[in-house]
Short mmCIF file of C-alpha atoms in Angstrom, two decimals:
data_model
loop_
_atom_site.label_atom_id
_atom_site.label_comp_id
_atom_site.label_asym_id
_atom_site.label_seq_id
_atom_site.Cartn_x
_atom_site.Cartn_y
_atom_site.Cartn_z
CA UNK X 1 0.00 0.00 0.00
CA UNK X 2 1.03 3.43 -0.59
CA UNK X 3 2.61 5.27 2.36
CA UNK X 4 -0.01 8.28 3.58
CA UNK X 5 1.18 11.28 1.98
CA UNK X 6 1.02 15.11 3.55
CA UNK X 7 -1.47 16.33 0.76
CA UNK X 8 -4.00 13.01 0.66
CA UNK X 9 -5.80 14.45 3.47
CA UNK X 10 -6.67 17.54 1.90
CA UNK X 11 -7.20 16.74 -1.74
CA UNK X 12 -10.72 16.05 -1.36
CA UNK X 13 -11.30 19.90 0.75
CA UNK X 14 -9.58 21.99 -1.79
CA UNK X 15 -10.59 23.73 -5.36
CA UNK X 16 -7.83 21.28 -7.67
CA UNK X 17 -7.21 21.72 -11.25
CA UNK X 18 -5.54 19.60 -13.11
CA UNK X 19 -1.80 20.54 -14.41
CA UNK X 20 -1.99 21.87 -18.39
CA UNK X 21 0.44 19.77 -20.99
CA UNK X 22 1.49 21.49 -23.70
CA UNK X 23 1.22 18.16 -25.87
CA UNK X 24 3.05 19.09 -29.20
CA UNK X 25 6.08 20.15 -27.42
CA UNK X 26 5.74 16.44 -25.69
CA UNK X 27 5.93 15.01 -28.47
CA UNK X 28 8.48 16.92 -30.12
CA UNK X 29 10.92 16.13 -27.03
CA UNK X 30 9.63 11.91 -27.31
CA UNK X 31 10.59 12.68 -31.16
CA UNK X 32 14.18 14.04 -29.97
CA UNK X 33 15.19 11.25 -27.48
CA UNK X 34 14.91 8.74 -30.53
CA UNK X 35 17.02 11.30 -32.60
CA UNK X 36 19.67 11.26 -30.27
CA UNK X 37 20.03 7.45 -31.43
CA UNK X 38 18.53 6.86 -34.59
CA UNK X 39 15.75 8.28 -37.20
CA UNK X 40 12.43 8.47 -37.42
CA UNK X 41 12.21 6.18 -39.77
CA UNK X 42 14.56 3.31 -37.57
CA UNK X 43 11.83 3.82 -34.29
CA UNK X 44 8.57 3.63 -36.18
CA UNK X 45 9.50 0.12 -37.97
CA UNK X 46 11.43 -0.58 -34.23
CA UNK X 47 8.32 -0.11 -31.84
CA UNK X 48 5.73 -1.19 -34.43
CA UNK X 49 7.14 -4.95 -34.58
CA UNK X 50 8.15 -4.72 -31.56
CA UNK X 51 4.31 -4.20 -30.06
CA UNK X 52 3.34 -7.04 -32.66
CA UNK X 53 6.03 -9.56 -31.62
CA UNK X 54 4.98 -8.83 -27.94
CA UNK X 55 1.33 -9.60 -28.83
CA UNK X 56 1.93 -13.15 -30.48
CA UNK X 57 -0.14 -16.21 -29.54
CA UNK X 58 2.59 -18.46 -29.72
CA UNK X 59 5.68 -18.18 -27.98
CA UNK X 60 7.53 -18.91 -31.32
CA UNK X 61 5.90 -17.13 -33.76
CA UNK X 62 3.49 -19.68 -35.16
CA UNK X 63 1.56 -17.97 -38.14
CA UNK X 64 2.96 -13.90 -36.77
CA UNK X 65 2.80 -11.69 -39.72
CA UNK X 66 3.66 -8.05 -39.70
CA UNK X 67 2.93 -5.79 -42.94
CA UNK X 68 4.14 -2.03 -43.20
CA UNK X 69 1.58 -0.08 -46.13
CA UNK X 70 2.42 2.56 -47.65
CA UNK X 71 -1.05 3.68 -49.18
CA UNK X 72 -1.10 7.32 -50.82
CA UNK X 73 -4.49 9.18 -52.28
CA UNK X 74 -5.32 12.69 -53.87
CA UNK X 75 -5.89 14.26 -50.85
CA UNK X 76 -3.77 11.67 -47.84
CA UNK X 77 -1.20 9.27 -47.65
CA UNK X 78 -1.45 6.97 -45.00
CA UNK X 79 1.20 4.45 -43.09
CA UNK X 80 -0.89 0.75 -42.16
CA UNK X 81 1.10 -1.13 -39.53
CA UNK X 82 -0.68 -4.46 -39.01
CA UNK X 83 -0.03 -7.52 -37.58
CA UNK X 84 -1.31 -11.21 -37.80
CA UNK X 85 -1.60 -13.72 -35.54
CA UNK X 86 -1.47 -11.90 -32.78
CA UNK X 87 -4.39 -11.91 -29.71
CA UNK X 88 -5.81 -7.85 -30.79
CA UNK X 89 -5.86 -5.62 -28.19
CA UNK X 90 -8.21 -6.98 -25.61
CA UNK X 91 -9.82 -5.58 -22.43
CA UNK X 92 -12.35 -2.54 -22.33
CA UNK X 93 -12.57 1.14 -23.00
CA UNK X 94 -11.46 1.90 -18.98
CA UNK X 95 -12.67 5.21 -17.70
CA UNK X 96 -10.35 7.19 -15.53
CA UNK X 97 -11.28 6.07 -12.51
CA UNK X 98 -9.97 2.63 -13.17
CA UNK X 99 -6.50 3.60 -14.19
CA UNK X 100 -6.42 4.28 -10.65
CA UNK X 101 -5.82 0.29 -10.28
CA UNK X 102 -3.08 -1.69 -11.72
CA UNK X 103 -4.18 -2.75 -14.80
CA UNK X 104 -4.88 -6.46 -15.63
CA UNK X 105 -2.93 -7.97 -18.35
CA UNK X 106 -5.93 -8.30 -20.54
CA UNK X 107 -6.81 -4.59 -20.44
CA UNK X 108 -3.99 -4.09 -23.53
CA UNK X 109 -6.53 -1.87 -25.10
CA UNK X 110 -6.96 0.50 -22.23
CA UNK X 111 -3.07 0.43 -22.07
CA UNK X 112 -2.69 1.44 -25.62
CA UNK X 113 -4.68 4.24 -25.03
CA UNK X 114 -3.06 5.17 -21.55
CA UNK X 115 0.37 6.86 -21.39
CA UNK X 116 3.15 4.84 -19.00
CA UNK X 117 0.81 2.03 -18.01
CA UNK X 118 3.28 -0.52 -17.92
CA UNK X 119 2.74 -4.47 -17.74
CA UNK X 120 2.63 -6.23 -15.20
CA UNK X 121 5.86 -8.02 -13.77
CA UNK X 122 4.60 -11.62 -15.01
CA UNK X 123 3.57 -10.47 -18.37
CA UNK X 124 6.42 -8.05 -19.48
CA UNK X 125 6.74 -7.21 -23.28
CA UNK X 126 9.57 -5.82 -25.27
CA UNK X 127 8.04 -2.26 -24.70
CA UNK X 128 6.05 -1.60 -21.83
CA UNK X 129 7.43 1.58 -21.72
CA UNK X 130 4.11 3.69 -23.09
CA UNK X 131 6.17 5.74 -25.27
CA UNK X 132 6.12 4.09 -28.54
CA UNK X 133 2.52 5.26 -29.28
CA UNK X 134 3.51 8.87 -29.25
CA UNK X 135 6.78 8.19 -32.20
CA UNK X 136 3.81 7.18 -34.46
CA UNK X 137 2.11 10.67 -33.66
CA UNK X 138 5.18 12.12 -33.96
CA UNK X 139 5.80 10.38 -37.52
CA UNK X 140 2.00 12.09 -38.89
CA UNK X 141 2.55 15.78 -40.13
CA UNK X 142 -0.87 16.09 -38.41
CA UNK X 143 -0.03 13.99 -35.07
CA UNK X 144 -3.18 11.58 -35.53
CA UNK X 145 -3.09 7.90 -35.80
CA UNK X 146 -6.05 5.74 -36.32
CA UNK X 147 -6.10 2.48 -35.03
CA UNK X 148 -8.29 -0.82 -34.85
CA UNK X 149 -8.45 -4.35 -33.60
CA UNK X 150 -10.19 -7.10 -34.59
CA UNK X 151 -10.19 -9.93 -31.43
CA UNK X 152 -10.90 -14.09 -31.10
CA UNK X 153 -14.47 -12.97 -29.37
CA UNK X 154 -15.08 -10.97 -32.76
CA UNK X 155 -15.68 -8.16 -31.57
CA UNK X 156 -14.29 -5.31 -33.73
CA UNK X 157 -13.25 -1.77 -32.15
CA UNK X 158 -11.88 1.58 -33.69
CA UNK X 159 -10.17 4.20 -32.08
CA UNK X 160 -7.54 7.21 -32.56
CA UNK X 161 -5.25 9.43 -30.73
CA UNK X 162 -4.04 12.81 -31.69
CA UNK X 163 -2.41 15.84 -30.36
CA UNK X 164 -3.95 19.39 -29.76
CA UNK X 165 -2.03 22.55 -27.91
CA UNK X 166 -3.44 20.79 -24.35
CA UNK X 167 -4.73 17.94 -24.94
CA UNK X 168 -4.43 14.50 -26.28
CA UNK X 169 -8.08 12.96 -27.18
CA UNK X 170 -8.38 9.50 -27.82
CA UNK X 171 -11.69 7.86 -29.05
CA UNK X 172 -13.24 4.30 -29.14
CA UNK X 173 -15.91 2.74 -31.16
CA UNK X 174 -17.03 -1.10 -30.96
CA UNK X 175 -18.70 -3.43 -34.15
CA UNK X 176 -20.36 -2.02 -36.97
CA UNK X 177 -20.07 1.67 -35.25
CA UNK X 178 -16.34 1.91 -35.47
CA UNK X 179 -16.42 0.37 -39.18
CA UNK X 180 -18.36 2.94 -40.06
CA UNK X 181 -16.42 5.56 -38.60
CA UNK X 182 -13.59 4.26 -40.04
CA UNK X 183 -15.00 4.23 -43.43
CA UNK X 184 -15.95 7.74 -42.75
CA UNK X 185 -12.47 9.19 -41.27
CA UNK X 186 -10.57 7.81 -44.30
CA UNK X 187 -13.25 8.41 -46.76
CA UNK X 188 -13.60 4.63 -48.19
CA UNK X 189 -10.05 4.24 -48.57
CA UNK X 190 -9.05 1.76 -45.77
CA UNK X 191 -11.62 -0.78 -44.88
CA UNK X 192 -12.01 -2.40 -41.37
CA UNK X 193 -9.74 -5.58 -40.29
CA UNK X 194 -11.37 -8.56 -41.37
CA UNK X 195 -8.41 -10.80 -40.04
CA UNK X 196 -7.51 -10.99 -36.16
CA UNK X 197 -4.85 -8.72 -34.93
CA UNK X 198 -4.06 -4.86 -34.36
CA UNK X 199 -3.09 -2.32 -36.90
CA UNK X 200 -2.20 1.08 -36.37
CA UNK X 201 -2.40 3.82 -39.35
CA UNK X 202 -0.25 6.74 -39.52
CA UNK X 203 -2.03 9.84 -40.70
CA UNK X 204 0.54 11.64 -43.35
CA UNK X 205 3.56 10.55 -42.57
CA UNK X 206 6.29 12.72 -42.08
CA UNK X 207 8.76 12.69 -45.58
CA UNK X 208 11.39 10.98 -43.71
CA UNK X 209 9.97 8.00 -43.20
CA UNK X 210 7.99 8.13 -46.68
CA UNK X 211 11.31 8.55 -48.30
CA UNK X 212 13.23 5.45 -46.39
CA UNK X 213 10.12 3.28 -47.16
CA UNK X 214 10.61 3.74 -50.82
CA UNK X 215 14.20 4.01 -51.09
CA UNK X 216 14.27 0.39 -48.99
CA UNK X 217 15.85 1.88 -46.51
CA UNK X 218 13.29 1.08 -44.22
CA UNK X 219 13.62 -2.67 -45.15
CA UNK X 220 17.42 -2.58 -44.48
CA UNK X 221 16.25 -1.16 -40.64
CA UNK X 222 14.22 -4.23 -40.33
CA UNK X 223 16.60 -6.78 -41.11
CA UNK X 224 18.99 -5.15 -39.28
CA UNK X 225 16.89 -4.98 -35.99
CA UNK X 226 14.96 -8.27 -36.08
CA UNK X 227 17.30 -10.55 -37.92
CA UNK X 228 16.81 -12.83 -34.78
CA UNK X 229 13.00 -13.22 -35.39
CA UNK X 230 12.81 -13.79 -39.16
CA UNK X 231 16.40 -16.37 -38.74
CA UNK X 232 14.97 -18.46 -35.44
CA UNK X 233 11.38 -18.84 -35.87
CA UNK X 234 10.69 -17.52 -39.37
CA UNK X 235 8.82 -14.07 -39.18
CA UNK X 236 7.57 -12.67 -41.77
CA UNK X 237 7.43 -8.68 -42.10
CA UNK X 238 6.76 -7.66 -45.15
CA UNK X 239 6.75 -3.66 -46.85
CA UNK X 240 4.17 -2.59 -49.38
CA UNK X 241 4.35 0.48 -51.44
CA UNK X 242 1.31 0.57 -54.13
CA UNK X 243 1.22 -3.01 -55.62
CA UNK X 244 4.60 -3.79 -55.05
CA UNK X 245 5.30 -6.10 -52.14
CA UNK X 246 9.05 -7.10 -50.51
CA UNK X 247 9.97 -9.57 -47.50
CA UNK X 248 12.21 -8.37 -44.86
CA UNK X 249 15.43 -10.42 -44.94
CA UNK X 250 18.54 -10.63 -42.88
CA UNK X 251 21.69 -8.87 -43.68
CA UNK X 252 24.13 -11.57 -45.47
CA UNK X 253 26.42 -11.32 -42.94
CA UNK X 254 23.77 -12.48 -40.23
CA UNK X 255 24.02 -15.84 -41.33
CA UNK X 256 25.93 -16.73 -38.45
CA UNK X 257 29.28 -19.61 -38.40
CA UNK X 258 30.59 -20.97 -35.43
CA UNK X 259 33.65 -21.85 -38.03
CA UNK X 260 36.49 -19.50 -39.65
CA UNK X 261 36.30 -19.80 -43.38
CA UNK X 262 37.90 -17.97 -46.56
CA UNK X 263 36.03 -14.95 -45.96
CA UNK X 264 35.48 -14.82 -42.24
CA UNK X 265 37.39 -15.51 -38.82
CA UNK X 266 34.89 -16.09 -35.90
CA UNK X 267 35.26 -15.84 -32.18
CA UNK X 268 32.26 -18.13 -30.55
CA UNK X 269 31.60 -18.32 -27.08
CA UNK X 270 28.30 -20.59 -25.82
CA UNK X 271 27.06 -20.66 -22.23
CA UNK X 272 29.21 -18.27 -20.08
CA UNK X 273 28.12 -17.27 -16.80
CA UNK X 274 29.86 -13.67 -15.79
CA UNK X 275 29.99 -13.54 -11.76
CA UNK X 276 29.38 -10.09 -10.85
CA UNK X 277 28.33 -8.87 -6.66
CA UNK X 278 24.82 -8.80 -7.07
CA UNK X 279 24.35 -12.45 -8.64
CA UNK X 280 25.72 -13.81 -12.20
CA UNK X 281 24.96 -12.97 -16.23
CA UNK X 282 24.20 -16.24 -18.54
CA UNK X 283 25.24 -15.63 -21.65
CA UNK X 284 23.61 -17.86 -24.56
CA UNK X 285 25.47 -17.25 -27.36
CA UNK X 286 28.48 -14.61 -27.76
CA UNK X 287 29.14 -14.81 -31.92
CA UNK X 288 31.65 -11.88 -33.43
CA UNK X 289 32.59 -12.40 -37.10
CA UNK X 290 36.07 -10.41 -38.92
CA UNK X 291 35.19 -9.74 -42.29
CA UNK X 292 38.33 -10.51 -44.30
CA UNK X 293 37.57 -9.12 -47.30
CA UNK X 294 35.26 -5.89 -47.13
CA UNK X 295 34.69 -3.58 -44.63
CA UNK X 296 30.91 -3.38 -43.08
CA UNK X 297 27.73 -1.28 -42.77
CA UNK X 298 27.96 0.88 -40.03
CA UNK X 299 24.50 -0.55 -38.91
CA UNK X 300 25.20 -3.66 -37.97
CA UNK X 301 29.05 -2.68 -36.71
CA UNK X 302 30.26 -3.72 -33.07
CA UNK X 303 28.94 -6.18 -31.35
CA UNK X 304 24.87 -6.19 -30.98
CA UNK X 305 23.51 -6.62 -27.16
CA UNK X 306 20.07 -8.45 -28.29
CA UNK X 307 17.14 -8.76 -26.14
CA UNK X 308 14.02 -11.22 -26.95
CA UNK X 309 14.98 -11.28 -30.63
CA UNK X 310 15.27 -7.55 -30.80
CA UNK X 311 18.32 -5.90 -31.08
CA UNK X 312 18.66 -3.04 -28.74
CA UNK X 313 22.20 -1.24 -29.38
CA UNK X 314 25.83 -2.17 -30.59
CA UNK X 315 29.34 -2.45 -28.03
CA UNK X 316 31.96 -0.89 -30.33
CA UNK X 317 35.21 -2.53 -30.57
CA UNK X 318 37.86 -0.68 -27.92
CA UNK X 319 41.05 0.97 -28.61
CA UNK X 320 41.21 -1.23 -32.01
CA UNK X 321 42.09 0.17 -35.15
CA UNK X 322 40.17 1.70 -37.91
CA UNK X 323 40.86 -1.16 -40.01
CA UNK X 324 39.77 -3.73 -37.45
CA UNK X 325 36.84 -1.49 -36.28
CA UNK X 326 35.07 -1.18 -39.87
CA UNK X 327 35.22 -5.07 -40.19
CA UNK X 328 34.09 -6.82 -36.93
CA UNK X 329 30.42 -7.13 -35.85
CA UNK X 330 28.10 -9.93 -33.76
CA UNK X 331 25.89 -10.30 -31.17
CA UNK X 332 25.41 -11.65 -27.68
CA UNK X 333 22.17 -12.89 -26.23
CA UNK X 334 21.15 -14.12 -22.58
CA UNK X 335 18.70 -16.29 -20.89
CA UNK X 336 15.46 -15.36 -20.33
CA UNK X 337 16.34 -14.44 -16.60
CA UNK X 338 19.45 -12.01 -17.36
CA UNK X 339 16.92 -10.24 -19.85
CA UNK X 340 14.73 -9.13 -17.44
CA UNK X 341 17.32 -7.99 -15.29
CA UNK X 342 18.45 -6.24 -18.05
CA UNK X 343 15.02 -4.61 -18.76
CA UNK X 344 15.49 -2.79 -15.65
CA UNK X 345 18.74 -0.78 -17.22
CA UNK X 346 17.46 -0.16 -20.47
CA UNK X 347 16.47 3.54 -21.68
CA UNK X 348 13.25 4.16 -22.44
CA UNK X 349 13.66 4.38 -26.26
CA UNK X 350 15.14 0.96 -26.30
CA UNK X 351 18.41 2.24 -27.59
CA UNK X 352 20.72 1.96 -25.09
CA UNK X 353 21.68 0.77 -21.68
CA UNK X 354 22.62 2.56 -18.51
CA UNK X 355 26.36 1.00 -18.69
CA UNK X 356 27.51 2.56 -15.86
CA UNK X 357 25.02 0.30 -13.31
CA UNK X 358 26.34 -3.22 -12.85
CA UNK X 359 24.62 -6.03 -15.25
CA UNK X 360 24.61 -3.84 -18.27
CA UNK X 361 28.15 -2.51 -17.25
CA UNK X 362 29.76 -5.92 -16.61
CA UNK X 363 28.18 -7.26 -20.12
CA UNK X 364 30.13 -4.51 -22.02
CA UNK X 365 33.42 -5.19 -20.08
CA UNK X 366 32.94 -9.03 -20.95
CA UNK X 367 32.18 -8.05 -24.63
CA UNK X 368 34.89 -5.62 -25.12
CA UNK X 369 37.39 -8.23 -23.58
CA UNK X 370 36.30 -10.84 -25.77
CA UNK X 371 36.55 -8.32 -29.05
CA UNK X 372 39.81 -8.04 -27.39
CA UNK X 373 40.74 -11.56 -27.43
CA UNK X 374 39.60 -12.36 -30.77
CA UNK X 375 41.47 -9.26 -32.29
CA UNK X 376 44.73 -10.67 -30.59
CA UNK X 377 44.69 -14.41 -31.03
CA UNK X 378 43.09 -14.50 -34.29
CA UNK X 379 43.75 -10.97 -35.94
CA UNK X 380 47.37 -10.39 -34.59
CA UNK X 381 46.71 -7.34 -33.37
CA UNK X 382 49.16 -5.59 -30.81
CA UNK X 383 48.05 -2.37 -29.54
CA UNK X 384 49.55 0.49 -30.47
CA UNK X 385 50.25 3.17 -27.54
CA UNK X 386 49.71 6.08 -29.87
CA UNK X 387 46.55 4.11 -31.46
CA UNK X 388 45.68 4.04 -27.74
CA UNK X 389 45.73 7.30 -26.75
CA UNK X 390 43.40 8.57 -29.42
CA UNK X 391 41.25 6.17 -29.06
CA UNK X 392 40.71 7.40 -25.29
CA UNK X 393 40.81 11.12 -26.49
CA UNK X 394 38.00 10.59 -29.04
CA UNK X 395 36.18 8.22 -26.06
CA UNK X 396 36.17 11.63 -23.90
CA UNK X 397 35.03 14.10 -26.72
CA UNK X 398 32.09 11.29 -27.90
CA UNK X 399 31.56 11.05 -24.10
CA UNK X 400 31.15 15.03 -23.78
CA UNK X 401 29.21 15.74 -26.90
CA UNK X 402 26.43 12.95 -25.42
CA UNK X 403 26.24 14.84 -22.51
CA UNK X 404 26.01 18.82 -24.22
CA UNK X 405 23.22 17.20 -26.47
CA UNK X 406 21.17 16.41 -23.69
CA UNK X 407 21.51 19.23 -21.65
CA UNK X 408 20.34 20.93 -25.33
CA UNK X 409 17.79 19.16 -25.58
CA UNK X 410 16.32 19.53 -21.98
CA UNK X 411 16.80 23.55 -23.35
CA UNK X 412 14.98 22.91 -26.23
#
């Protein structure tokens, strides 16, 4: 139970108002912590899948589909996000009252349309953070997205969020209501789910993310990000732009060897366990790869922490040179216990980890030791003092600039 607090007492006596949002400027500042790691373009594909993946019925992906639409008219163009076999977003339209109770882990459509209403501790999800919602109304020039669900019950619901100067409205209409107003928001150009799942539509896009979607940049994000997914258990996400259709794949150099070969030397490491004070890390797999022959895209570069098939941000290899640094990459990935843990130290853009508390802080020390290693006994690389020394300078002035950009952005 909450401990009694001074002002409980007298809430109920006085003349309370609630506190006024500005609500664009909160979503400009959401829109500028992703930009401090990535575009646009990167978080909308990023927190779509990974709300769809969360929502699965089967733990392994059994019949999961996820299609990105680009759909563009005379007068709108409109981003579908939809996903297949999934459970929809269940629960009821809550009033406000009852988000004064920890919500159920049914009530998904009440926490779609809450802000910070995380899951409970038996049912987390990749997100749970409340914040993805708000990069797709960021991502509309007119910060509106329309979104509907079609559930195993069969019952059918419509809703939509978007931003005014102090408010943000949402809406929700059940069955044959909320297909007509559907029908009637988008004037007969998107018709209402007719398979079971969620799909959220992004009113105008911004011309970022239109761009990457038809350059295929936006595919490249994908495969990048969920190569896990689509490898292991054989997702399907697919990216339509008028009648033409492509599959997310994974980048070649994702297909993983445990072996060195002409073109590759690999460092493999399978169930570690790192001691650290407060417990121990299980590592699954630790896999880093040395391109022999070309260098690599700076996406996938370093070595990628993954979490539940998603990957979440890259360790960079440490006082190496440039010529080892623009050639090595992997991954490492953890039981299902050192994940949650690791939850816990994540930021809330699910770009990067708070390295400086102890799991996420021991995992890069492991990592860059292993990079290390592998540069050493496989590469022949010696370190170079001089090497060393700008590496470290470089460290501080990346280290610096991190920490001016945030203080600018809390400035605005």
């Amino acid at each position: 139970m909450e401990k009694e607090r001074l002002i409980n007492s007298f809430l109920n006596d006085m003349e309370i108002r609630p506190t006024v949002r500005n609500w664009p400027e909160d979503v400009k500042a959401i829109v500028d912590g992703y930009r401090t790691f990535t575009s646009i373009s990167h978080a909308v594909q990023k927190d779509a899948i990974q709300n769809g993946w969360s929502a699965r019925k089967f733990k392994k992906g059994k019949g999961w589909q996820f299609l990105f639409e680009l759909l563009e008219t005379k007068d709108k163009k409109y981003l579908l996000m939809t996903d297949k076999g999934t459970t929809g977003l269940t629960g009821r339209v809550l009033t406000p009252e009852e988000y004064e109770n920890d919500l159920h882990s049914v009530e998904k459509w009440g926490r779609f349309e809450g802000v910070a209403f995380t899951q409970p501790r038996e049912d987390k999800t990749l997100g749970s953070r409340g914040r993805g919602k708000f990069i797709f109304v960021g991502a509309s020039k007119e910060y509106t997205i329309l979104y509907d669900t079609l559930r195993d019950d069969g019952i059918y619901r419509f809703g939509f969020r978007t931003v005014i100067k102090t408010e943000s409205p949402v809406a929700a209409y059940d069955n044959n209501q909320g297909k007509k107003k559907l029908i009637e928001m988008t004037k007969n150009v998107i018709q209402p789910l007719s398979s079971i799942g969620t799909r959220v539509i992004i009113i105008n896009p911004v011309e970022e993310l239109i761009e990457d979607i038809k350059k295929g940049n936006f595919l490249r994000y994908i495969g990048e990000t969920w190569w896990e997914i689509i490898l292991k258990h054989g997702a399907i996400i697919k990216v339509k732009v008028g009648e033409i259709e492509k599959v997310a794949s994974i980048p070649e150099e994702f297909n993983f060897k445990i072996k060195d070969s002409e073109k590759y030397k690999i460092w493999f490491k399978k169930n570690q366990k790192i001691p650290i004070n407060i417990g121990k890390i299980q590592v699954k797999n630790l896999n880093i790869a040395y391109n022999n022959e070309n260098t690599i895209h700076d996406n996938i570069r370093g070595v990628a922490i993954q979490r539940s098939g998603m990957k979440i941000c890259s360790i960079e290899p440490k006082y190496m040179g440039k010529e080892i640094a623009e050639r090595l990459y992997g991954y490492i990935n953890f039981e299902a216990d050192t994940e949650e843990k690791l939850l816990e130290d994540e930021g809330i853009e699910h770009y990067y980890y708070d390295f400086r508390r102890a799991f996420p802080g021991a995992i890069k020390r492991f990592v860059e030791d292993e990079m290390m290693r592998f540069a050493q006994e496989k590469l022949g690389y010696g370190i170079d003092s001089r090497e060393l020394r700008r590496q470290q300078h470089r460290n501080a002035e990346r280290r610096a600039l991190i920490a001016v950009n945030k203080f600018a952005n809390i400035l605005g």
